[in-house]
Amino acid sequence: TIQAVNTTLGLADDSDGIVDVNATTWTNSQSLTVGAGGAGELNLNANGVMGAVSTTVGELANSYGIVTAAGAGALLSNSDFLIVGKAGYGELYLSGTATASNTYAVLAGTSAATGIVSVAGAGTMWTNSGDLTVGDAGIGDVTDPAAFFLGSGTGFRLNGVVVFAPVLRSDVGQGVLAQVAAWPIRGR
């Protein structure tokens, strides 16, 4: 078991931070940042668990962050928020029965940001107990979710506009929200 207050991978420009978590638990009492100003990579393998209050992937402009969770027991757990592509480029890939959970999530928080989440394979799950915002100001993309949940009565925002699920189809700006079976969801 590893414990920290905050963990940052790829803190400064031109820095690289790579961490593989294999069959252990890493807990942050506050935040996890993957790609703060540089490049960060986090790989959660079978039974690799990363927990934090909040996680940001691709925090600052020109930063790059990628989180991959693959295999049984791989878990990215946030008691508050998950931001993928705050002002930089962020990716989250879940596969092989891995799971991620958070209260609310934002993909692409600023106009220069890109946030991508891919959930693939039976038993793989991403749970949002609150609102999910895709393409808040930048380019957000959710692809191929095998299991994707929004909390009851919560909002789905596409390009910063609230659309309450479930809806069959709603065109909002340049983004399209379609019925869950019609993935991917993209906001631009």
mmCIF file of C-alpha atoms in Angstrom:
data_model
loop_
_atom_site.group_PDB
_atom_site.id
_atom_site.type_symbol
_atom_site.label_atom_id
_atom_site.label_comp_id
_atom_site.label_asym_id
_atom_site.label_seq_id
_atom_site.Cartn_x
_atom_site.Cartn_y
_atom_site.Cartn_z
ATOM 1 C CA THR A 1 0.000 0.000 0.000
ATOM 2 C CA ILE A 2 1.192 3.485 -0.909
ATOM 3 C CA GLN A 3 -0.226 6.625 0.686
ATOM 4 C CA ALA A 4 0.255 10.268 -0.311
ATOM 5 C CA VAL A 5 -1.474 13.610 0.053
ATOM 6 C CA ASN A 6 -1.105 14.539 -3.637
ATOM 7 C CA THR A 7 0.487 12.672 -6.531
ATOM 8 C CA THR A 8 1.608 14.425 -9.721
ATOM 9 C CA LEU A 9 3.008 12.664 -12.793
ATOM 10 C CA GLY A 10 4.682 14.962 -15.345
ATOM 11 C CA LEU A 11 4.798 18.154 -13.279
ATOM 12 C CA ALA A 12 6.765 20.642 -15.422
ATOM 13 C CA ASP A 13 7.135 21.358 -19.141
ATOM 14 C CA ASP A 14 9.244 18.701 -20.881
ATOM 15 C CA SER A 15 8.929 16.319 -17.916
ATOM 16 C CA ASP A 16 7.705 12.739 -18.106
ATOM 17 C CA GLY A 17 6.217 10.771 -15.224
ATOM 18 C CA ILE A 18 5.177 7.133 -15.619
ATOM 19 C CA VAL A 19 3.748 4.877 -12.917
ATOM 20 C CA ASP A 20 2.547 1.271 -13.134
ATOM 21 C CA VAL A 21 0.347 0.045 -10.282
ATOM 22 C CA ASN A 22 0.293 -3.749 -10.100
ATOM 23 C CA ALA A 23 -1.732 -5.637 -7.479
ATOM 24 C CA THR A 24 -1.459 -2.871 -4.880
ATOM 25 C CA THR A 25 -3.413 0.133 -3.612
ATOM 26 C CA TRP A 26 -2.212 3.737 -3.897
ATOM 27 C CA THR A 27 -4.300 6.236 -1.950
ATOM 28 C CA ASN A 28 -4.138 10.036 -2.172
ATOM 29 C CA SER A 29 -5.893 11.957 0.598
ATOM 30 C CA GLN A 30 -6.356 14.852 -1.837
ATOM 31 C CA SER A 31 -5.525 14.844 -5.548
ATOM 32 C CA LEU A 32 -4.005 12.884 -8.409
ATOM 33 C CA THR A 33 -2.738 14.789 -11.452
ATOM 34 C CA VAL A 34 -1.542 12.919 -14.533
ATOM 35 C CA GLY A 35 0.143 15.369 -16.922
ATOM 36 C CA ALA A 36 0.216 18.640 -14.952
ATOM 37 C CA GLY A 37 2.523 20.664 -17.214
ATOM 38 C CA GLY A 38 4.374 17.851 -18.958
ATOM 39 C CA ALA A 39 3.511 14.269 -19.882
ATOM 40 C CA GLY A 40 2.096 11.821 -17.360
ATOM 41 C CA GLU A 41 1.114 8.188 -17.695
ATOM 42 C CA LEU A 42 -0.635 5.978 -15.147
ATOM 43 C CA ASN A 43 -1.171 2.275 -15.800
ATOM 44 C CA LEU A 44 -3.481 0.389 -13.441
ATOM 45 C CA ASN A 45 -3.053 -3.315 -14.065
ATOM 46 C CA ALA A 46 -4.896 -6.290 -12.530
ATOM 47 C CA ASN A 47 -5.804 -5.452 -8.922
ATOM 48 C CA GLY A 48 -4.056 -2.087 -9.219
ATOM 49 C CA VAL A 49 -6.081 0.537 -7.357
ATOM 50 C CA MET A 50 -5.619 4.326 -7.397
ATOM 51 C CA GLY A 51 -7.823 6.389 -5.117
ATOM 52 C CA ALA A 52 -8.112 10.149 -4.649
ATOM 53 C CA VAL A 53 -10.611 12.855 -3.839
ATOM 54 C CA SER A 54 -10.114 14.234 -7.350
ATOM 55 C CA THR A 55 -8.190 13.296 -10.485
ATOM 56 C CA THR A 56 -7.140 15.570 -13.339
ATOM 57 C CA VAL A 57 -5.687 14.132 -16.541
ATOM 58 C CA GLY A 58 -4.080 16.751 -18.821
ATOM 59 C CA GLU A 59 -4.219 19.747 -16.504
ATOM 60 C CA LEU A 60 -2.431 22.705 -18.128
ATOM 61 C CA ALA A 61 -2.218 23.843 -21.751
ATOM 62 C CA ASN A 62 0.290 21.729 -23.718
ATOM 63 C CA SER A 63 0.198 18.954 -21.107
ATOM 64 C CA TYR A 64 -0.540 15.338 -21.982
ATOM 65 C CA GLY A 65 -1.995 12.758 -19.606
ATOM 66 C CA ILE A 66 -3.111 9.177 -20.107
ATOM 67 C CA VAL A 67 -4.629 6.755 -17.614
ATOM 68 C CA THR A 68 -5.133 3.124 -18.565
ATOM 69 C CA ALA A 69 -6.961 0.674 -16.319
ATOM 70 C CA ALA A 70 -7.010 -2.874 -17.651
ATOM 71 C CA GLY A 71 -7.826 -6.180 -16.056
ATOM 72 C CA ALA A 72 -9.831 -7.582 -13.184
ATOM 73 C CA GLY A 73 -9.668 -5.448 -10.060
ATOM 74 C CA ALA A 74 -8.117 -2.423 -11.791
ATOM 75 C CA LEU A 75 -9.841 0.622 -10.281
ATOM 76 C CA LEU A 76 -9.628 4.420 -10.515
ATOM 77 C CA SER A 77 -11.721 5.745 -7.633
ATOM 78 C CA ASN A 78 -12.519 9.420 -6.953
ATOM 79 C CA SER A 79 -14.767 10.534 -4.118
ATOM 80 C CA ASP A 80 -15.347 13.860 -5.899
ATOM 81 C CA PHE A 81 -14.507 14.757 -9.509
ATOM 82 C CA LEU A 82 -12.655 13.429 -12.544
ATOM 83 C CA ILE A 83 -11.461 15.853 -15.219
ATOM 84 C CA VAL A 84 -10.062 14.437 -18.453
ATOM 85 C CA GLY A 85 -8.500 17.244 -20.481
ATOM 86 C CA LYS A 86 -8.797 20.270 -18.186
ATOM 87 C CA ALA A 87 -6.727 22.612 -20.377
ATOM 88 C CA GLY A 88 -4.470 20.033 -22.017
ATOM 89 C CA TYR A 89 -4.893 16.643 -23.664
ATOM 90 C CA GLY A 90 -6.263 13.820 -21.516
ATOM 91 C CA GLU A 91 -7.234 10.207 -22.155
ATOM 92 C CA LEU A 92 -8.808 7.548 -19.939
ATOM 93 C CA TYR A 93 -9.011 3.966 -21.214
ATOM 94 C CA LEU A 94 -10.897 1.268 -19.299
ATOM 95 C CA SER A 95 -10.959 -2.361 -20.436
ATOM 96 C CA GLY A 96 -10.921 -5.955 -19.268
ATOM 97 C CA THR A 97 -13.466 -5.499 -16.426
ATOM 98 C CA ALA A 98 -11.638 -2.456 -14.998
ATOM 99 C CA THR A 99 -13.756 0.175 -13.278
ATOM 100 C CA ALA A 100 -13.708 3.905 -12.626
ATOM 101 C CA SER A 101 -15.992 5.881 -10.339
ATOM 102 C CA ASN A 102 -16.499 9.530 -9.463
ATOM 103 C CA THR A 103 -19.188 11.982 -8.426
ATOM 104 C CA TYR A 104 -19.022 14.171 -11.517
ATOM 105 C CA ALA A 105 -16.811 14.300 -14.581
ATOM 106 C CA VAL A 106 -15.749 16.866 -17.169
ATOM 107 C CA LEU A 107 -14.191 16.015 -20.529
ATOM 108 C CA ALA A 108 -12.434 18.967 -22.217
ATOM 109 C CA GLY A 109 -12.774 21.826 -19.756
ATOM 110 C CA THR A 110 -11.380 24.672 -21.888
ATOM 111 C CA SER A 111 -11.479 25.551 -25.573
ATOM 112 C CA ALA A 112 -7.922 24.263 -26.116
ATOM 113 C CA ALA A 113 -8.539 20.983 -24.274
ATOM 114 C CA THR A 114 -9.267 17.484 -25.523
ATOM 115 C CA GLY A 115 -10.718 14.802 -23.254
ATOM 116 C CA ILE A 116 -11.305 11.207 -24.352
ATOM 117 C CA VAL A 117 -12.758 8.321 -22.352
ATOM 118 C CA SER A 118 -13.052 4.810 -23.756
ATOM 119 C CA VAL A 119 -14.885 2.045 -21.891
ATOM 120 C CA ALA A 120 -14.584 -1.290 -23.657
ATOM 121 C CA GLY A 121 -15.427 -4.908 -22.973
ATOM 122 C CA ALA A 122 -18.015 -6.821 -20.992
ATOM 123 C CA GLY A 123 -17.874 -6.068 -17.281
ATOM 124 C CA THR A 124 -15.934 -2.828 -17.736
ATOM 125 C CA MET A 125 -17.680 0.073 -16.026
ATOM 126 C CA TRP A 126 -17.467 3.847 -15.548
ATOM 127 C CA THR A 127 -19.867 5.162 -12.897
ATOM 128 C CA ASN A 128 -20.757 8.847 -12.507
ATOM 129 C CA SER A 129 -22.996 9.422 -9.486
ATOM 130 C CA GLY A 130 -23.424 13.075 -10.552
ATOM 131 C CA ASP A 131 -23.249 15.125 -13.732
ATOM 132 C CA LEU A 132 -21.143 14.254 -16.766
ATOM 133 C CA THR A 133 -20.027 17.137 -19.003
ATOM 134 C CA VAL A 134 -18.689 16.213 -22.446
ATOM 135 C CA GLY A 135 -17.033 19.048 -24.362
ATOM 136 C CA ASP A 136 -17.553 21.773 -21.740
ATOM 137 C CA ALA A 137 -15.491 24.204 -23.809
ATOM 138 C CA GLY A 138 -13.157 21.930 -25.781
ATOM 139 C CA ILE A 139 -13.423 18.578 -27.586
ATOM 140 C CA GLY A 140 -14.849 15.759 -25.461
ATOM 141 C CA ASP A 141 -15.423 12.173 -26.545
ATOM 142 C CA VAL A 142 -16.909 9.094 -24.853
ATOM 143 C CA THR A 143 -16.553 5.947 -26.934
ATOM 144 C CA ASP A 144 -17.917 2.408 -26.768
ATOM 145 C CA PRO A 145 -19.119 2.121 -23.189
ATOM 146 C CA ALA A 146 -20.078 -1.412 -22.283
ATOM 147 C CA ALA A 147 -21.494 -0.170 -18.983
ATOM 148 C CA PHE A 148 -22.003 3.528 -18.379
ATOM 149 C CA PHE A 149 -24.050 5.029 -15.564
ATOM 150 C CA LEU A 150 -25.284 8.457 -14.553
ATOM 151 C CA GLY A 151 -26.777 8.897 -11.098
ATOM 152 C CA SER A 152 -30.555 9.059 -10.870
ATOM 153 C CA GLY A 153 -31.903 12.518 -11.664
ATOM 154 C CA THR A 154 -28.503 13.908 -12.625
ATOM 155 C CA GLY A 155 -27.700 16.022 -15.632
ATOM 156 C CA PHE A 156 -25.806 15.302 -18.776
ATOM 157 C CA ARG A 157 -24.102 18.361 -20.225
ATOM 158 C CA LEU A 158 -23.015 18.513 -23.834
ATOM 159 C CA ASN A 159 -21.051 21.596 -24.846
ATOM 160 C CA GLY A 160 -21.968 23.171 -21.510
ATOM 161 C CA VAL A 161 -25.732 22.821 -22.040
ATOM 162 C CA VAL A 162 -27.672 20.551 -19.669
ATOM 163 C CA VAL A 163 -29.617 17.709 -21.253
ATOM 164 C CA PHE A 164 -31.298 15.388 -18.781
ATOM 165 C CA ALA A 165 -31.051 11.692 -19.573
ATOM 166 C CA PRO A 166 -32.662 9.709 -20.954
ATOM 167 C CA VAL A 167 -33.331 11.427 -24.240
ATOM 168 C CA LEU A 168 -33.593 9.901 -27.672
ATOM 169 C CA ARG A 169 -31.674 12.605 -29.464
ATOM 170 C CA SER A 170 -30.762 16.224 -28.863
ATOM 171 C CA ASP A 171 -28.568 18.439 -31.009
ATOM 172 C CA VAL A 172 -26.718 20.984 -28.886
ATOM 173 C CA GLY A 173 -24.270 23.264 -30.649
ATOM 174 C CA GLN A 174 -21.908 21.041 -32.580
ATOM 175 C CA GLY A 175 -22.399 18.058 -30.255
ATOM 176 C CA VAL A 176 -24.963 15.299 -30.476
ATOM 177 C CA LEU A 177 -26.374 13.305 -27.572
ATOM 178 C CA ALA A 178 -28.114 10.159 -28.708
ATOM 179 C CA GLN A 179 -29.734 7.237 -26.950
ATOM 180 C CA VAL A 180 -27.231 5.138 -25.008
ATOM 181 C CA ALA A 181 -27.186 2.467 -27.729
ATOM 182 C CA ALA A 182 -26.014 5.032 -30.290
ATOM 183 C CA TRP A 183 -22.447 5.639 -29.108
ATOM 184 C CA PRO A 184 -20.040 7.399 -29.322
ATOM 185 C CA ILE A 185 -20.973 10.634 -27.589
ATOM 186 C CA ARG A 186 -18.970 13.635 -28.743
ATOM 187 C CA GLY A 187 -19.026 17.272 -27.763
ATOM 188 C CA ARG A 188 -17.147 19.892 -29.773
#
